[in-house]
């Protein structure tokens, strides 16, 4: 018997934590322990005949890092193993992933249905850019799957949603919307950033493409921007690959390597952040200065049953309304010492933001009202600090109100 006969040499027999440490690794002739960073824009060929064969696709191998690179491949392969996807392509940012995934699938004359509660940039792409290119879009209240069914048209090619949503942590029923999309011959694209690949598996629920801003939990330490699109070989290796190859929203090999190394610890980090978030949600729910809490796995959540069904844990994002309006929310945030005022999320460092005046300030009062973003709402990305310290920090902040 040799190592090749060991059933554990097949990734199918490995659990997620093992795949996250070893999956996708390709060692060079030097046998390095940690994966190499291939900082090379191009690749060489032994002969002109070899170059011709590689361009014809008759021989495997890299050509140019705009469309493939060994460090990027390792990140894509490890991420595909975690997600249970056949294929993946990484991009320079999360927004590049969203724009690429949408542009790869639609053309002028098509119609897109999306939930109205979307990350700022995603809503911009759907609401402002797609119509400029002749793609009609309809935004719906995603909390009721029926709203997607009502918005479908014969030319609807794609449905796009995020769940939980930013910043009010509303949920969309992925399985129900996938069925509606497929019944109409459309594909479903899910932005899974807030749930993380640890707690929610959109492909298993029927989604066709899953997107991440790798900038968030995948890096998890606030260092690098990145994005990734995952799905079937058919969708990824044809349309998605070609648009990246020809238009160039490609990730740097260095950033892909940062993300690859982030994956080694993502399971531990997300589990600990989620544990902290759960304790913090319980603390905030009972706090006299809080009007309302939003946390998917807290029983006060309006879609608690769906949250339990669709997400195996509540993730690390918590939102809450402070009694006393915007001045109260500002006083509470300004009193914090450990928790940073910033707009990133999924970081080891806990981060708080006031969506109405920062990430969502471009929206007028009517849209903010429709999205349920009140002037006293704060969004908290719970990090890896000691949870007693975080609670003491929040208690001090709220005491300033
Ligand atoms: C951050 C984020 C994006 C955009 O990702 P970038 O890496 O910042 O471009 C898209 N969707 C969601 C839900 C996000 O949180």
Coordinates of C-alpha atoms and ligand atoms in Angstrom, one line a residue:
X1 CA 0.0 0.0 0.0
X2 CA 1.2 3.5 -0.7
X3 CA 0.0 7.0 0.1
X4 CA -2.0 7.1 -3.1
X5 CA -4.1 4.2 -1.8
X6 CA -5.0 6.2 1.4
X7 CA -8.7 7.2 1.1
X8 CA -7.8 10.6 2.7
X9 CA -5.9 11.6 -0.5
X10 CA -9.3 12.2 -2.0
X11 CA -10.7 15.6 -1.0
X12 CA -14.2 14.0 -1.0
X13 CA -13.3 12.1 2.1
X14 CA -12.2 15.2 4.1
X15 CA -14.0 17.5 6.4
X16 CA -14.1 21.3 5.8
X17 CA -11.5 22.1 8.4
X18 CA -8.9 19.8 6.7
X19 CA -9.8 21.1 3.3
X20 CA -9.3 24.7 4.5
X21 CA -5.7 23.9 5.5
X22 CA -4.6 21.6 2.7
X23 CA -7.2 21.9 -0.2
X24 CA -5.9 23.2 -3.5
X25 CA -2.2 23.3 -2.5
X26 CA 0.3 22.8 -5.4
X27 CA 3.9 22.4 -4.3
X28 CA 6.8 23.5 -6.5
X29 CA 9.9 21.4 -7.0
X30 CA 11.2 22.9 -3.7
X31 CA 8.6 21.3 -1.6
X32 CA 7.7 24.4 0.4
X33 CA 5.4 24.0 3.4
X34 CA 3.5 27.2 2.9
X35 CA 2.1 27.9 -0.6
X36 CA 4.2 30.0 -2.9
X37 CA 3.3 33.4 -4.2
X38 CA 3.8 33.4 -8.0
X39 CA 4.3 37.1 -8.7
X40 CA 4.6 36.8 -12.4
X41 CA 2.4 38.5 -15.0
X42 CA 3.3 36.0 -17.7
X43 CA 4.7 32.5 -18.4
X44 CA 7.2 31.1 -20.8
X45 CA 7.1 28.3 -23.3
X46 CA 9.9 25.9 -24.2
X47 CA 9.2 26.2 -27.9
X48 CA 7.0 28.2 -30.3
X49 CA 5.1 24.9 -30.9
X50 CA 4.3 24.8 -27.1
X51 CA 3.2 28.4 -27.1
X52 CA 0.8 27.7 -30.1
X53 CA -0.6 24.5 -28.3
X54 CA -1.2 26.4 -25.1
X55 CA -3.0 29.2 -26.9
X56 CA -5.1 26.6 -28.8
X57 CA -6.0 25.1 -25.4
X58 CA -4.5 21.8 -26.5
X59 CA -1.9 21.8 -23.7
X60 CA -2.7 22.8 -20.1
X61 CA -0.7 25.6 -18.5
X62 CA -0.7 29.3 -17.8
X63 CA -0.4 32.0 -20.3
X64 CA -0.9 35.4 -18.6
X65 CA -2.0 36.2 -15.0
X66 CA -5.0 38.3 -16.2
X67 CA -6.7 35.0 -16.7
X68 CA -4.8 32.4 -14.7
X69 CA -2.0 32.1 -12.2
X70 CA -0.9 29.3 -9.9
X71 CA -1.4 31.3 -6.6
X72 CA -4.9 32.4 -7.8
X73 CA -5.7 28.7 -8.8
X74 CA -4.9 27.5 -5.3
X75 CA -7.2 30.1 -3.7
X76 CA -10.0 29.2 -6.2
X77 CA -9.6 25.5 -5.7
X78 CA -9.5 25.7 -1.9
X79 CA -12.6 27.9 -1.9
X80 CA -14.5 25.6 -4.4
X81 CA -13.8 22.7 -2.0
X82 CA -15.2 24.6 0.9
X83 CA -18.3 25.8 -1.0
X84 CA -19.0 22.5 -2.7
X85 CA -18.7 24.2 -6.1
X86 CA -17.4 22.6 -9.3
X87 CA -15.4 25.7 -10.2
X88 CA -14.4 29.3 -9.1
X89 CA -12.8 32.4 -10.4
X90 CA -11.3 35.1 -8.1
X91 CA -11.5 38.8 -8.8
X92 CA -9.8 42.0 -7.6
X93 CA -12.6 43.0 -5.2
X94 CA -16.1 41.8 -4.1
X95 CA -17.6 44.5 -6.4
X96 CA -15.6 43.1 -9.4
X97 CA -17.1 39.7 -8.6
X98 CA -20.6 41.0 -8.5
X99 CA -20.3 43.1 -11.7
X100 CA -18.5 40.3 -13.5
X101 CA -21.1 37.7 -12.5
X102 CA -24.0 39.9 -13.7
X103 CA -22.3 41.1 -16.9
X104 CA -21.4 37.6 -17.8
X105 CA -25.0 36.5 -17.8
X106 CA -27.1 39.3 -19.2
X107 CA -27.3 41.4 -22.3
X108 CA -29.4 44.3 -23.6
X109 CA -33.1 43.4 -23.6
X110 CA -32.8 41.1 -20.6
X111 CA -34.5 41.7 -17.3
X112 CA -33.1 41.2 -13.8
X113 CA -35.0 40.9 -10.5
X114 CA -33.1 41.8 -7.3
X115 CA -33.9 42.3 -3.7
X116 CA -33.9 46.0 -2.8
X117 CA -31.9 45.5 0.4
X118 CA -28.4 45.2 -1.2
X119 CA -24.9 46.2 -0.3
X120 CA -24.4 49.8 -1.5
X121 CA -22.3 49.0 -4.5
X122 CA -24.4 46.1 -5.6
X123 CA -27.5 48.2 -5.6
X124 CA -25.7 50.8 -7.6
X125 CA -24.7 48.2 -10.3
X126 CA -28.3 46.8 -10.4
X127 CA -30.1 50.1 -10.3
X128 CA -27.8 52.5 -12.2
X129 CA -25.5 50.6 -14.5
X130 CA -27.5 47.6 -15.8
X131 CA -30.2 50.0 -17.2
X132 CA -27.5 52.0 -18.9
X133 CA -26.6 48.9 -20.8
X134 CA -30.2 48.2 -21.7
X135 CA -30.9 45.7 -19.0
X136 CA -34.2 46.4 -17.2
X137 CA -34.2 45.8 -13.4
X138 CA -36.9 45.4 -10.8
X139 CA -36.1 45.7 -7.1
X140 CA -38.4 43.9 -4.7
X141 CA -38.9 43.5 -0.9
X142 CA -36.9 40.2 -0.5
X143 CA -38.5 39.1 2.8
X144 CA -41.4 37.6 0.9
X145 CA -40.4 35.2 -1.8
X146 CA -43.8 35.8 -3.5
X147 CA -42.5 39.3 -4.5
X148 CA -39.9 37.7 -6.7
X149 CA -42.5 35.5 -8.4
X150 CA -44.7 38.6 -9.1
X151 CA -41.7 40.5 -10.6
X152 CA -40.7 37.7 -13.1
X153 CA -41.1 38.5 -16.8
X154 CA -40.6 36.3 -19.9
X155 CA -37.1 38.0 -20.4
X156 CA -36.0 37.7 -16.8
X157 CA -32.6 36.0 -17.1
X158 CA -31.2 36.5 -13.6
X159 CA -32.3 37.0 -10.0
X160 CA -29.8 38.5 -7.5
X161 CA -30.0 38.7 -3.7
X162 CA -28.0 38.9 -0.5
X163 CA -29.0 37.3 2.8
X164 CA -28.7 38.4 5.5
X165 CA -28.9 41.9 4.1
X166 CA -26.7 44.9 5.0
X167 CA -27.3 46.5 7.4
X168 CA -30.7 45.4 8.9
X169 CA -30.0 41.6 8.6
X170 CA -33.3 40.8 6.8
X171 CA -33.4 37.3 5.3
X172 CA -34.4 36.0 1.9
X173 CA -35.5 32.4 1.4
X174 CA -32.8 31.1 -1.0
X175 CA -34.5 27.8 -1.7
X176 CA -37.9 29.4 -2.5
X177 CA -36.4 32.1 -4.7
X178 CA -34.2 29.5 -6.5
X179 CA -37.4 27.5 -7.4
X180 CA -39.1 30.7 -8.7
X181 CA -36.1 31.7 -10.8
X182 CA -35.6 28.2 -12.3
X183 CA -39.3 27.9 -13.1
X184 CA -38.9 31.0 -15.2
X185 CA -35.6 29.8 -16.8
X186 CA -33.5 32.4 -14.9
X187 CA -30.4 31.7 -12.8
X188 CA -30.0 32.7 -9.1
X189 CA -27.0 34.6 -7.9
X190 CA -26.4 34.9 -4.2
X191 CA -24.1 37.4 -2.4
X192 CA -23.2 35.3 0.7
X193 CA -20.8 37.7 2.5
X194 CA -22.8 38.2 5.7
X195 CA -23.6 34.6 6.3
X196 CA -20.1 33.4 5.4
X197 CA -19.2 30.1 3.7
X198 CA -19.1 28.5 7.1
X199 CA -22.8 29.0 8.0
X200 CA -24.8 29.1 4.8
X201 CA -24.5 27.0 1.6
X202 CA -26.5 28.7 -1.2
X203 CA -25.5 26.1 -3.9
X204 CA -27.1 23.4 -1.8
X205 CA -30.2 25.5 -1.5
X206 CA -30.5 25.9 -5.3
X207 CA -28.4 29.0 -6.2
X208 CA -26.5 28.8 -9.4
X209 CA -23.7 31.3 -8.6
X210 CA -22.3 32.4 -5.2
X211 CA -20.3 35.5 -4.7
X212 CA -18.0 36.7 -1.9
X213 CA -16.2 39.8 -1.1
X214 CA -13.1 38.0 0.1
X215 CA -12.1 41.4 1.7
X216 CA -14.3 40.5 4.6
X217 CA -14.2 37.2 6.5
X218 CA -11.9 35.3 4.0
X219 CA -9.0 37.7 4.6
X220 CA -10.4 38.5 8.0
X221 CA -7.6 40.8 9.0
X222 CA -8.4 43.9 7.0
X223 CA -5.3 43.6 4.7
X224 CA -6.3 43.0 1.2
X225 CA -9.2 43.4 -1.3
X226 CA -10.5 40.4 -3.2
X227 CA -13.6 38.7 -4.5
X228 CA -14.7 35.3 -5.8
X229 CA -17.5 33.7 -7.9
X230 CA -18.4 30.0 -7.5
X231 CA -20.7 27.7 -9.3
X232 CA -20.9 25.0 -12.0
X233 CA -18.1 24.3 -14.5
X234 CA -20.6 25.2 -17.2
X235 CA -21.2 28.8 -15.9
X236 CA -17.8 29.5 -14.5
X237 CA -15.5 28.1 -17.1
X238 CA -17.4 29.6 -20.0
X239 CA -19.0 33.0 -19.4
X240 CA -17.4 34.0 -16.2
X241 CA -13.9 32.9 -17.2
X242 CA -14.2 34.6 -20.6
X243 CA -15.3 37.9 -19.2
X244 CA -12.5 38.0 -16.7
X245 CA -10.0 37.0 -19.4
X246 CA -11.2 39.7 -21.8
X247 CA -12.1 42.6 -19.5
X248 CA -9.5 42.1 -16.7
X249 CA -11.1 42.5 -13.2
X250 CA -8.4 40.0 -12.1
X251 CA -7.0 39.5 -8.6
X252 CA -3.3 40.0 -7.9
X253 CA -1.4 36.8 -7.1
X254 CA -0.3 38.4 -3.9
X255 CA -3.8 39.1 -2.8
X256 CA -5.0 35.6 -3.8
X257 CA -2.2 34.2 -1.6
X258 CA -3.4 36.4 1.4
X259 CA -6.9 35.0 0.8
X260 CA -5.6 31.5 0.5
X261 CA -3.8 31.8 3.9
X262 CA -7.0 33.4 5.3
X263 CA -8.9 30.3 4.5
X264 CA -6.6 28.3 6.8
X265 CA -8.1 30.0 9.8
X266 CA -11.6 31.1 8.6
X267 CA -13.4 28.3 10.3
X268 CA -11.9 29.0 13.7
X269 CA -12.3 32.8 13.3
X270 CA -15.9 32.7 12.1
X271 CA -16.9 30.2 14.9
X272 CA -15.4 32.4 17.6
X273 CA -16.7 35.7 16.2
X274 CA -20.2 34.1 16.0
X275 CA -20.0 32.8 19.6
X276 CA -19.1 36.4 20.6
X277 CA -21.9 37.8 18.5
X278 CA -24.5 35.5 20.0
X279 CA -23.5 36.6 23.6
X280 CA -23.5 40.3 22.5
X281 CA -26.9 39.9 20.9
X282 CA -28.3 38.5 24.1
X283 CA -26.7 41.4 26.1
X284 CA -28.1 44.1 23.7
X285 CA -31.6 42.5 23.6
X286 CA -32.1 43.1 27.3
X287 CA -30.4 46.5 27.5
X288 CA -32.7 49.4 28.5
X289 CA -31.1 51.8 26.0
X290 CA -31.8 49.6 23.0
X291 CA -35.0 50.0 21.0
X292 CA -34.6 47.0 18.8
X293 CA -32.1 44.3 18.0
X294 CA -31.4 42.5 14.7
X295 CA -29.7 39.2 14.9
X296 CA -30.8 36.2 12.8
X297 CA -30.4 33.5 15.5
X298 CA -32.0 35.6 18.2
X299 CA -35.7 34.7 18.8
X300 CA -36.7 38.3 18.4
X301 CA -35.7 38.2 14.7
X302 CA -38.8 38.6 12.5
X303 CA -37.7 35.7 10.3
X304 CA -36.2 33.5 13.1
X305 CA -37.6 30.2 11.7
X306 CA -36.1 30.9 8.3
X307 CA -32.8 31.9 9.9
X308 CA -32.7 28.5 11.8
X309 CA -33.5 26.6 8.6
X310 CA -31.2 28.4 6.2
X311 CA -28.2 29.3 8.4
X312 CA -26.5 26.9 10.7
X313 CA -25.5 29.8 13.0
X314 CA -26.3 33.5 13.3
X315 CA -22.9 34.7 12.0
X316 CA -21.0 37.7 13.4
X317 CA -23.1 40.7 12.3
X318 CA -25.4 42.4 14.8
X319 CA -27.5 45.5 14.3
X320 CA -29.3 47.6 16.9
X321 CA -31.3 50.8 17.4
X322 CA -30.4 53.1 20.2
X323 CA -33.2 54.9 22.0
X324 CA -32.9 58.7 21.4
X325 CA -32.3 58.9 17.6
X326 CA -29.1 59.8 15.8
X327 CA -27.5 61.8 18.7
X328 CA -27.9 58.8 20.9
X329 CA -26.4 56.4 18.3
X330 CA -23.4 58.8 17.8
X331 CA -22.9 59.2 21.6
X332 CA -22.8 55.4 22.1
X333 CA -20.4 54.8 19.2
X334 CA -18.1 57.8 20.3
X335 CA -17.8 56.3 23.7
X336 CA -16.3 53.0 22.5
X337 CA -12.7 52.3 23.1
X338 CA -12.0 48.8 21.7
X339 CA -14.6 48.7 19.0
X340 CA -13.5 50.8 16.1
X341 CA -15.7 53.2 14.1
X342 CA -15.2 52.0 10.5
X343 CA -17.1 50.4 7.7
X344 CA -15.3 47.1 7.0
X345 CA -16.7 43.9 8.4
X346 CA -15.6 40.3 9.1
X347 CA -12.4 41.6 10.6
X348 CA -10.6 40.2 13.7
X349 CA -11.1 43.7 15.1
X350 CA -14.7 44.6 16.1
X351 CA -16.1 47.4 14.0
X352 CA -19.2 49.6 14.4
X353 CA -20.8 51.8 11.7
X354 CA -23.7 54.2 11.4
X355 CA -25.2 53.2 8.0
X356 CA -27.5 56.2 7.6
X357 CA -24.6 58.7 7.5
X358 CA -21.9 56.5 5.9
X359 CA -22.5 53.4 3.7
X360 CA -26.1 54.4 2.9
X361 CA -25.9 58.2 3.0
X362 CA -26.5 58.5 -0.7
X363 CA -30.1 57.3 -0.3
X364 CA -32.9 59.8 0.4
X365 CA -35.2 59.6 3.4
X366 CA -37.8 57.6 1.5
X367 CA -35.4 54.8 0.4
X368 CA -33.8 54.7 3.9
X369 CA -37.3 54.3 5.3
X370 CA -38.2 51.6 2.8
X371 CA -35.0 49.7 3.8
X372 CA -35.7 50.2 7.5
X373 CA -32.4 52.1 8.1
X374 CA -33.3 54.4 10.9
X375 CA -31.2 57.3 12.1
X376 CA -30.5 55.4 15.4
X377 CA -29.3 52.2 13.8
X378 CA -25.8 50.9 14.4
X379 CA -24.2 47.9 12.7
X380 CA -21.6 45.9 14.6
X381 CA -19.2 43.4 13.1
X382 CA -18.1 41.4 16.1
X383 CA -14.4 40.4 16.1
X384 CA -12.1 38.1 18.0
X385 CA -11.5 40.2 21.1
X386 CA -12.4 38.8 24.6
X387 CA -16.2 38.9 24.7
X388 CA -16.3 40.3 28.3
X389 CA -14.2 43.2 27.1
X390 CA -16.5 43.8 24.2
X391 CA -19.5 43.8 26.4
X392 CA -17.9 46.2 28.9
X393 CA -17.0 48.5 26.0
X394 CA -20.6 48.5 24.7
X395 CA -22.0 49.0 28.2
X396 CA -19.7 52.0 28.6
X397 CA -20.7 53.4 25.2
X398 CA -24.4 53.0 26.0
X399 CA -24.0 54.6 29.4
X400 CA -22.9 57.8 27.5
X401 CA -26.4 58.1 26.1
Ligands
LIG1 C1 -18.1 44.4 1.0 C2 -19.2 43.8 0.3 C3 -19.3 43.8 -1.1 C4 -18.2 44.4 -1.9 O1 -16.9 43.9 -1.7 P1 -15.5 44.7 -1.9 O2 -14.5 43.7 -1.7 O3 -15.6 45.8 -0.9 O4 -15.6 45.3 -3.3 C5 -20.3 43.2 -1.7 N1 -21.4 42.7 -1.0 C6 -21.4 42.6 0.3 C7 -22.5 42.0 1.1 C8 -20.3 43.2 1.0 O5 -20.3 43.2 2.4

